[in-house]
PDB file of C-alpha atoms in Angstrom:
ATOM      1  CA  UNK A   1      -0.138   0.118  -0.114  1.00 35.00           C
ATOM      2  CA  UNK A   2       1.148   3.449  -0.554  1.00 36.00           C
ATOM      3  CA  UNK A   3       2.118   5.645   2.404  1.00 36.00           C
ATOM      4  CA  UNK A   4       4.467   7.853   0.950  1.00 36.00           C
ATOM      5  CA  UNK A   5       3.678  10.960  -1.363  1.00 39.00           C
ATOM      6  CA  UNK A   6       6.519  12.785  -3.070  1.00 38.00           C
ATOM      7  CA  UNK A   7       6.446  16.517  -4.687  1.00 39.00           C
ATOM      8  CA  UNK A   8       9.509  17.105  -6.791  1.00 41.00           C
ATOM      9  CA  UNK A   9      11.192  19.957  -8.238  1.00 42.00           C
ATOM     10  CA  UNK A  10      14.174  20.981 -10.125  1.00 46.00           C
ATOM     11  CA  UNK A  11      15.570  22.507  -6.932  1.00 47.00           C
ATOM     12  CA  UNK A  12      16.571  19.387  -4.495  1.00 45.00           C
ATOM     13  CA  UNK A  13      16.240  21.805  -1.476  1.00 45.00           C
ATOM     14  CA  UNK A  14      12.648  22.381  -2.281  1.00 43.00           C
ATOM     15  CA  UNK A  15      11.756  18.759  -2.510  1.00 43.00           C
ATOM     16  CA  UNK A  16       9.384  17.406   0.292  1.00 44.00           C
ATOM     17  CA  UNK A  17       7.605  14.263   0.968  1.00 46.00           C
ATOM     18  CA  UNK A  18       4.404  13.743   2.616  1.00 49.00           C
ATOM     19  CA  UNK A  19       4.278  10.757   5.074  1.00 54.00           C
ATOM     20  CA  UNK A  20       1.367   9.105   6.635  1.00 54.00           C
ATOM     21  CA  UNK A  21       1.372   8.822  10.443  1.00 60.00           C
ATOM     22  CA  UNK A  22       2.266   5.437  11.527  1.00 65.00           C
ATOM     23  CA  UNK A  23      -1.355   4.970  12.859  1.00 66.00           C
ATOM     24  CA  UNK A  24      -2.882   5.582   9.582  1.00 67.00           C
ATOM     25  CA  UNK A  25      -3.285   3.280   6.453  1.00 70.00           C
ATOM     26  CA  UNK A  26      -3.907   4.058   2.975  1.00 72.00           C
ATOM     27  CA  UNK A  27      -6.437   2.559   0.622  1.00 79.00           C
ATOM     28  CA  UNK A  28      -5.884   1.849  -2.988  1.00 84.00           C
ATOM     29  CA  UNK A  29      -9.273   2.540  -5.027  1.00 84.00           C
ATOM     30  CA  UNK A  30      -9.321   1.712  -8.738  1.00 85.00           C
ATOM     31  CA  UNK A  31     -12.138   3.337 -10.824  1.00 86.00           C
ATOM     32  CA  UNK A  32     -13.296   1.260 -13.693  1.00 86.00           C
ATOM     33  CA  UNK A  33     -15.813   2.580 -16.483  1.00 88.00           C
ATOM     34  CA  UNK A  34     -19.032   0.464 -16.741  1.00 90.00           C
ATOM     35  CA  UNK A  35     -18.450   0.708 -20.554  1.00 91.00           C
ATOM     36  CA  UNK A  36     -16.307  -2.004 -22.341  1.00 90.00           C
ATOM     37  CA  UNK A  37     -12.713  -1.163 -23.113  1.00 86.00           C
ATOM     38  CA  UNK A  38     -12.043   0.906 -26.199  1.00 82.00           C
ATOM     39  CA  UNK A  39      -9.851  -1.456 -28.782  1.00 79.00           C
ATOM     40  CA  UNK A  40      -7.095   0.638 -29.775  1.00 76.00           C
ATOM     41  CA  UNK A  41      -4.999  -0.670 -32.780  1.00 75.00           C
ATOM     42  CA  UNK A  42      -0.985  -1.055 -32.284  1.00 78.00           C
ATOM     43  CA  UNK A  43      -0.292  -2.116 -35.508  1.00 84.00           C
ATOM     44  CA  UNK A  44      -1.210   1.103 -37.709  1.00 90.00           C
ATOM     45  CA  UNK A  45       0.244   4.589 -38.180  1.00 93.00           C
ATOM     46  CA  UNK A  46      -1.728   7.128 -36.429  1.00 92.00           C
ATOM     47  CA  UNK A  47      -3.020   8.538 -39.482  1.00 95.00           C
ATOM     48  CA  UNK A  48      -4.430   5.375 -40.901  1.00 94.00           C
ATOM     49  CA  UNK A  49      -5.991   4.510 -37.516  1.00 92.00           C
ATOM     50  CA  UNK A  50      -7.575   7.810 -37.506  1.00 94.00           C
ATOM     51  CA  UNK A  51      -9.215   7.477 -41.120  1.00 97.00           C
ATOM     52  CA  UNK A  52      -9.389   3.749 -40.757  1.00 94.00           C
ATOM     53  CA  UNK A  53     -13.339   3.994 -41.468  1.00 95.00           C
ATOM     54  CA  UNK A  54     -13.352   6.809 -43.979  1.00 97.00           C
ATOM     55  CA  UNK A  55     -14.807   4.944 -46.666  1.00 96.00           C
ATOM     56  CA  UNK A  56     -17.659   4.075 -44.369  1.00 97.00           C
ATOM     57  CA  UNK A  57     -18.374   7.661 -43.004  1.00 96.00           C
ATOM     58  CA  UNK A  58     -16.856  10.104 -45.317  1.00 97.00           C
ATOM     59  CA  UNK A  59     -19.733  12.642 -44.814  1.00 98.00           C
ATOM     60  CA  UNK A  60     -19.752  12.688 -41.002  1.00 97.00           C
ATOM     61  CA  UNK A  61     -18.495  15.469 -38.875  1.00 96.00           C
ATOM     62  CA  UNK A  62     -14.866  15.126 -38.120  1.00 96.00           C
ATOM     63  CA  UNK A  63     -13.412  18.428 -36.886  1.00 96.00           C
ATOM     64  CA  UNK A  64     -15.913  20.975 -35.225  1.00 95.00           C
ATOM     65  CA  UNK A  65     -14.437  24.515 -34.628  1.00 92.00           C
ATOM     66  CA  UNK A  66     -16.134  26.078 -31.592  1.00 88.00           C
ATOM     67  CA  UNK A  67     -14.697  29.631 -32.350  1.00 83.00           C
ATOM     68  CA  UNK A  68     -16.335  29.793 -35.777  1.00 88.00           C
ATOM     69  CA  UNK A  69     -18.823  26.943 -35.958  1.00 90.00           C
ATOM     70  CA  UNK A  70     -17.171  25.868 -39.124  1.00 93.00           C
ATOM     71  CA  UNK A  71     -17.112  21.794 -39.547  1.00 96.00           C
ATOM     72  CA  UNK A  72     -15.046  19.509 -41.529  1.00 98.00           C
ATOM     73  CA  UNK A  73     -16.179  16.027 -42.746  1.00 98.00           C
ATOM     74  CA  UNK A  74     -13.855  13.148 -42.532  1.00 98.00           C
ATOM     75  CA  UNK A  75     -13.504  13.211 -46.270  1.00 98.00           C
ATOM     76  CA  UNK A  76     -12.716  17.094 -45.995  1.00 98.00           C
ATOM     77  CA  UNK A  77     -10.325  16.459 -43.279  1.00 98.00           C
ATOM     78  CA  UNK A  78      -8.322  13.595 -44.874  1.00 98.00           C
ATOM     79  CA  UNK A  79      -7.882  15.608 -48.136  1.00 98.00           C
ATOM     80  CA  UNK A  80      -6.387  18.713 -46.357  1.00 98.00           C
ATOM     81  CA  UNK A  81      -4.280  16.349 -44.513  1.00 98.00           C
ATOM     82  CA  UNK A  82      -3.026  14.770 -47.520  1.00 98.00           C
ATOM     83  CA  UNK A  83      -2.203  18.160 -49.184  1.00 98.00           C
ATOM     84  CA  UNK A  84      -0.447  19.234 -46.165  1.00 99.00           C
ATOM     85  CA  UNK A  85       1.414  15.950 -46.420  1.00 98.00           C
ATOM     86  CA  UNK A  86       2.397  16.870 -50.005  1.00 98.00           C
ATOM     87  CA  UNK A  87       3.202  20.469 -49.321  1.00 98.00           C
ATOM     88  CA  UNK A  88       5.494  19.690 -46.206  1.00 98.00           C
ATOM     89  CA  UNK A  89       7.460  17.342 -48.585  1.00 98.00           C
ATOM     90  CA  UNK A  90       7.857  19.904 -51.266  1.00 98.00           C
ATOM     91  CA  UNK A  91       9.437  22.109 -48.447  1.00 97.00           C
ATOM     92  CA  UNK A  92      11.899  19.502 -47.873  1.00 96.00           C
ATOM     93  CA  UNK A  93      10.480  17.583 -44.887  1.00 98.00           C
ATOM     94  CA  UNK A  94      11.253  13.850 -45.006  1.00 97.00           C
ATOM     95  CA  UNK A  95      10.473  11.010 -42.778  1.00 97.00           C
ATOM     96  CA  UNK A  96      12.140  11.266 -39.478  1.00 97.00           C
ATOM     97  CA  UNK A  97      12.219  15.021 -39.846  1.00 98.00           C
ATOM     98  CA  UNK A  98      10.515  17.082 -36.990  1.00 98.00           C
ATOM     99  CA  UNK A  99       7.759  19.761 -37.322  1.00 98.00           C
ATOM    100  CA  UNK A 100       7.182  22.241 -34.627  1.00 98.00           C
ATOM    101  CA  UNK A 101       3.539  23.252 -34.155  1.00 98.00           C
ATOM    102  CA  UNK A 102       3.408  26.576 -32.570  1.00 98.00           C
ATOM    103  CA  UNK A 103      -0.414  27.010 -32.301  1.00 97.00           C
ATOM    104  CA  UNK A 104      -3.520  27.691 -30.295  1.00 94.00           C
ATOM    105  CA  UNK A 105      -6.207  25.344 -30.695  1.00 93.00           C
ATOM    106  CA  UNK A 106      -7.171  25.350 -34.521  1.00 95.00           C
ATOM    107  CA  UNK A 107      -8.106  23.228 -37.438  1.00 96.00           C
ATOM    108  CA  UNK A 108      -4.394  23.583 -38.798  1.00 98.00           C
ATOM    109  CA  UNK A 109      -3.032  21.842 -35.803  1.00 97.00           C
ATOM    110  CA  UNK A 110      -4.515  18.709 -36.717  1.00 98.00           C
ATOM    111  CA  UNK A 111      -3.634  19.058 -40.467  1.00 98.00           C
ATOM    112  CA  UNK A 112      -0.138  19.682 -39.738  1.00 98.00           C
ATOM    113  CA  UNK A 113      -0.162  16.853 -37.074  1.00 98.00           C
ATOM    114  CA  UNK A 114      -1.813  14.180 -39.620  1.00 98.00           C
ATOM    115  CA  UNK A 115      -0.021  15.576 -42.585  1.00 98.00           C
ATOM    116  CA  UNK A 116       3.536  14.996 -41.084  1.00 98.00           C
ATOM    117  CA  UNK A 117       2.399  11.729 -39.974  1.00 98.00           C
ATOM    118  CA  UNK A 118       1.351  10.675 -43.491  1.00 98.00           C
ATOM    119  CA  UNK A 119       5.018  11.178 -44.610  1.00 98.00           C
ATOM    120  CA  UNK A 120       6.625   9.785 -41.621  1.00 97.00           C
ATOM    121  CA  UNK A 121       7.698  13.135 -39.987  1.00 98.00           C
ATOM    122  CA  UNK A 122       7.407  13.937 -36.311  1.00 98.00           C
ATOM    123  CA  UNK A 123       5.307  16.705 -34.773  1.00 98.00           C
ATOM    124  CA  UNK A 124       6.568  18.553 -31.371  1.00 97.00           C
ATOM    125  CA  UNK A 125       4.177  20.946 -30.017  1.00 96.00           C
ATOM    126  CA  UNK A 126       5.023  24.116 -28.393  1.00 95.00           C
ATOM    127  CA  UNK A 127       3.295  26.866 -26.269  1.00 94.00           C
ATOM    128  CA  UNK A 128       2.598  29.786 -27.953  1.00 94.00           C
ATOM    129  CA  UNK A 129       3.015  31.829 -24.906  1.00 92.00           C
ATOM    130  CA  UNK A 130       6.528  30.648 -24.340  1.00 92.00           C
ATOM    131  CA  UNK A 131       9.527  33.022 -24.459  1.00 92.00           C
ATOM    132  CA  UNK A 132      11.914  33.113 -27.251  1.00 92.00           C
ATOM    133  CA  UNK A 133      14.451  31.219 -25.154  1.00 90.00           C
ATOM    134  CA  UNK A 134      12.081  28.532 -24.284  1.00 92.00           C
ATOM    135  CA  UNK A 135      10.701  27.872 -27.914  1.00 93.00           C
ATOM    136  CA  UNK A 136      14.157  27.617 -29.476  1.00 92.00           C
ATOM    137  CA  UNK A 137      15.486  25.428 -26.396  1.00 92.00           C
ATOM    138  CA  UNK A 138      12.544  22.837 -27.420  1.00 93.00           C
ATOM    139  CA  UNK A 139      13.248  23.544 -31.235  1.00 94.00           C
ATOM    140  CA  UNK A 140      17.114  23.037 -30.931  1.00 92.00           C
ATOM    141  CA  UNK A 141      16.540  19.831 -28.855  1.00 93.00           C
ATOM    142  CA  UNK A 142      13.854  18.373 -30.916  1.00 95.00           C
ATOM    143  CA  UNK A 143      16.092  19.236 -34.164  1.00 95.00           C
ATOM    144  CA  UNK A 144      12.908  20.703 -35.623  1.00 96.00           C
ATOM    145  CA  UNK A 145      13.149  21.799 -39.448  1.00 96.00           C
ATOM    146  CA  UNK A 146      10.173  23.993 -39.881  1.00 98.00           C
ATOM    147  CA  UNK A 147       7.525  26.039 -37.416  1.00 98.00           C
ATOM    148  CA  UNK A 148       3.923  26.352 -38.086  1.00 99.00           C
ATOM    149  CA  UNK A 149       2.388  29.194 -36.016  1.00 98.00           C
ATOM    150  CA  UNK A 150       0.222  32.462 -36.010  1.00 98.00           C
ATOM    151  CA  UNK A 151       1.658  35.848 -37.093  1.00 97.00           C
ATOM    152  CA  UNK A 152       1.124  37.118 -33.573  1.00 97.00           C
ATOM    153  CA  UNK A 153       4.051  34.863 -32.526  1.00 97.00           C
ATOM    154  CA  UNK A 154       6.418  35.615 -35.390  1.00 96.00           C
ATOM    155  CA  UNK A 155       8.267  38.365 -33.608  1.00 95.00           C
ATOM    156  CA  UNK A 156       9.486  35.676 -31.000  1.00 94.00           C
ATOM    157  CA  UNK A 157      11.253  33.866 -33.981  1.00 94.00           C
ATOM    158  CA  UNK A 158      13.056  36.444 -35.654  1.00 90.00           C
ATOM    159  CA  UNK A 159      15.974  36.436 -33.031  1.00 84.00           C
ATOM    160  CA  UNK A 160      16.971  32.861 -31.798  1.00 80.00           C
ATOM    161  CA  UNK A 161      19.125  34.671 -29.194  1.00 75.00           C
ATOM    162  CA  UNK A 162      22.157  32.176 -28.543  1.00 68.00           C
ATOM    163  CA  UNK A 163      21.323  30.103 -31.388  1.00 69.00           C
ATOM    164  CA  UNK A 164      23.318  30.370 -34.708  1.00 78.00           C
ATOM    165  CA  UNK A 165      20.023  29.706 -36.556  1.00 82.00           C
ATOM    166  CA  UNK A 166      19.012  32.368 -39.065  1.00 86.00           C
ATOM    167  CA  UNK A 167      15.487  33.093 -39.529  1.00 88.00           C
ATOM    168  CA  UNK A 168      14.188  32.084 -43.081  1.00 83.00           C
ATOM    169  CA  UNK A 169      17.230  30.615 -43.863  1.00 86.00           C
ATOM    170  CA  UNK A 170      17.946  27.673 -41.647  1.00 88.00           C
ATOM    171  CA  UNK A 171      14.394  27.273 -40.731  1.00 92.00           C
ATOM    172  CA  UNK A 172      11.084  28.071 -42.463  1.00 95.00           C
ATOM    173  CA  UNK A 173       8.060  29.612 -40.936  1.00 97.00           C
ATOM    174  CA  UNK A 174       4.568  28.862 -42.084  1.00 98.00           C
ATOM    175  CA  UNK A 175       1.655  30.943 -40.603  1.00 98.00           C
ATOM    176  CA  UNK A 176      -1.885  30.212 -40.685  1.00 98.00           C
ATOM    177  CA  UNK A 177      -3.202  33.661 -41.012  1.00 96.00           C
ATOM    178  CA  UNK A 178      -1.524  36.861 -43.154  1.00 96.00           C
ATOM    179  CA  UNK A 179       2.093  35.986 -43.064  1.00 96.00           C
ATOM    180  CA  UNK A 180       4.406  38.651 -42.000  1.00 95.00           C
ATOM    181  CA  UNK A 181       7.710  39.333 -43.897  1.00 94.00           C
ATOM    182  CA  UNK A 182       9.910  36.388 -44.387  1.00 94.00           C
ATOM    183  CA  UNK A 183       7.099  33.795 -43.871  1.00 96.00           C
ATOM    184  CA  UNK A 184       5.183  31.392 -45.928  1.00 97.00           C
ATOM    185  CA  UNK A 185       1.168  31.221 -45.863  1.00 98.00           C
ATOM    186  CA  UNK A 186      -0.242  27.935 -44.764  1.00 98.00           C
ATOM    187  CA  UNK A 187      -1.781  27.799 -48.425  1.00 98.00           C
ATOM    188  CA  UNK A 188       1.558  26.569 -49.641  1.00 98.00           C
ATOM    189  CA  UNK A 189       0.581  23.303 -47.606  1.00 98.00           C
ATOM    190  CA  UNK A 190      -3.055  23.034 -47.781  1.00 98.00           C
ATOM    191  CA  UNK A 191      -3.422  23.845 -51.522  1.00 98.00           C
ATOM    192  CA  UNK A 192      -0.608  21.361 -52.433  1.00 98.00           C
ATOM    193  CA  UNK A 193      -1.392  18.773 -54.816  1.00 98.00           C
ATOM    194  CA  UNK A 194      -2.598  15.658 -52.774  1.00 97.00           C
ATOM    195  CA  UNK A 195      -1.338  13.253 -55.306  1.00 97.00           C
ATOM    196  CA  UNK A 196       2.274  14.453 -55.006  1.00 97.00           C
ATOM    197  CA  UNK A 197       2.270  13.239 -51.374  1.00 96.00           C
ATOM    198  CA  UNK A 198       5.044  10.529 -51.268  1.00 95.00           C
ATOM    199  CA  UNK A 199       4.433   7.217 -50.554  1.00 93.00           C
ATOM    200  CA  UNK A 200       6.321   6.164 -47.261  1.00 94.00           C
ATOM    201  CA  UNK A 201       6.720   3.097 -45.437  1.00 94.00           C
ATOM    202  CA  UNK A 202       6.051   3.695 -41.952  1.00 93.00           C
ATOM    203  CA  UNK A 203       6.342   1.234 -39.040  1.00 90.00           C
ATOM    204  CA  UNK A 204       3.813   1.449 -36.344  1.00 85.00           C
ATOM    205  CA  UNK A 205       6.756   1.943 -33.825  1.00 89.00           C
ATOM    206  CA  UNK A 206       7.997   4.806 -35.651  1.00 94.00           C
ATOM    207  CA  UNK A 207       7.870   8.277 -33.798  1.00 95.00           C
ATOM    208  CA  UNK A 208       4.738  10.310 -34.560  1.00 96.00           C
ATOM    209  CA  UNK A 209       5.036  12.974 -31.789  1.00 96.00           C
ATOM    210  CA  UNK A 210       7.635  14.483 -29.734  1.00 96.00           C
ATOM    211  CA  UNK A 211       5.962  16.081 -26.532  1.00 92.00           C
ATOM    212  CA  UNK A 212       7.601  18.271 -23.975  1.00 87.00           C
ATOM    213  CA  UNK A 213       6.575  19.169 -20.592  1.00 72.00           C
ATOM    214  CA  UNK A 214       4.499  22.304 -19.812  1.00 65.00           C
ATOM    215  CA  UNK A 215       7.662  23.930 -18.081  1.00 60.00           C
ATOM    216  CA  UNK A 216       5.909  24.652 -15.020  1.00 55.00           C
ATOM    217  CA  UNK A 217       8.732  24.044 -12.715  1.00 55.00           C
ATOM    218  CA  UNK A 218      11.609  24.971 -15.239  1.00 56.00           C
ATOM    219  CA  UNK A 219      12.122  24.950 -19.038  1.00 61.00           C
ATOM    220  CA  UNK A 220       9.965  22.393 -21.271  1.00 60.00           C
ATOM    221  CA  UNK A 221      11.511  19.195 -21.537  1.00 60.00           C
ATOM    222  CA  UNK A 222      11.044  16.015 -23.541  1.00 61.00           C
TER     223      UNK A 222
END
């Protein structure tokens, strides 16, 4: 039975433990849904699993945007994702490359994630409210090749600080809205020819996402 709960921080001096008195005992409770377990395939790449039943339900809603009320059917979502896959490939993204999504909650987040998955690329997600230093620490640690973001965050990307990276030369920036100078518009991805998306052999065990911590007690880390 568990009797010790630890709270860890990056500063060892601030670490503390909560120990139950000897005359008290703890109990373990496991909450289980009354519904049967949901089968999750472990032999399919992410995008294949998500669109596995596309042919059966092409017109059913897939994405619902609360901010605008716009919706995308499964067929529409799949098509845009394929276009983004082709667009990323045309920008030089290959299997195993990392794409950084520096985005708020939006449809383009899904298109980017699934499009990258379709060509075997990996997506790392960064908090738009992070500082320049925090963003580029994650960018360098993940070895990202491109950043998909919104125009309001571009100023954070123009000066990588201690990094030797040069904006627009060593990495591309794509914005989902009106692109500032030196940036590309998301349409270079979403309007690409979906038939030009390369056929890539993807093992279900290949990485598809590279998440970092929120950075509550320090810089975000993988």
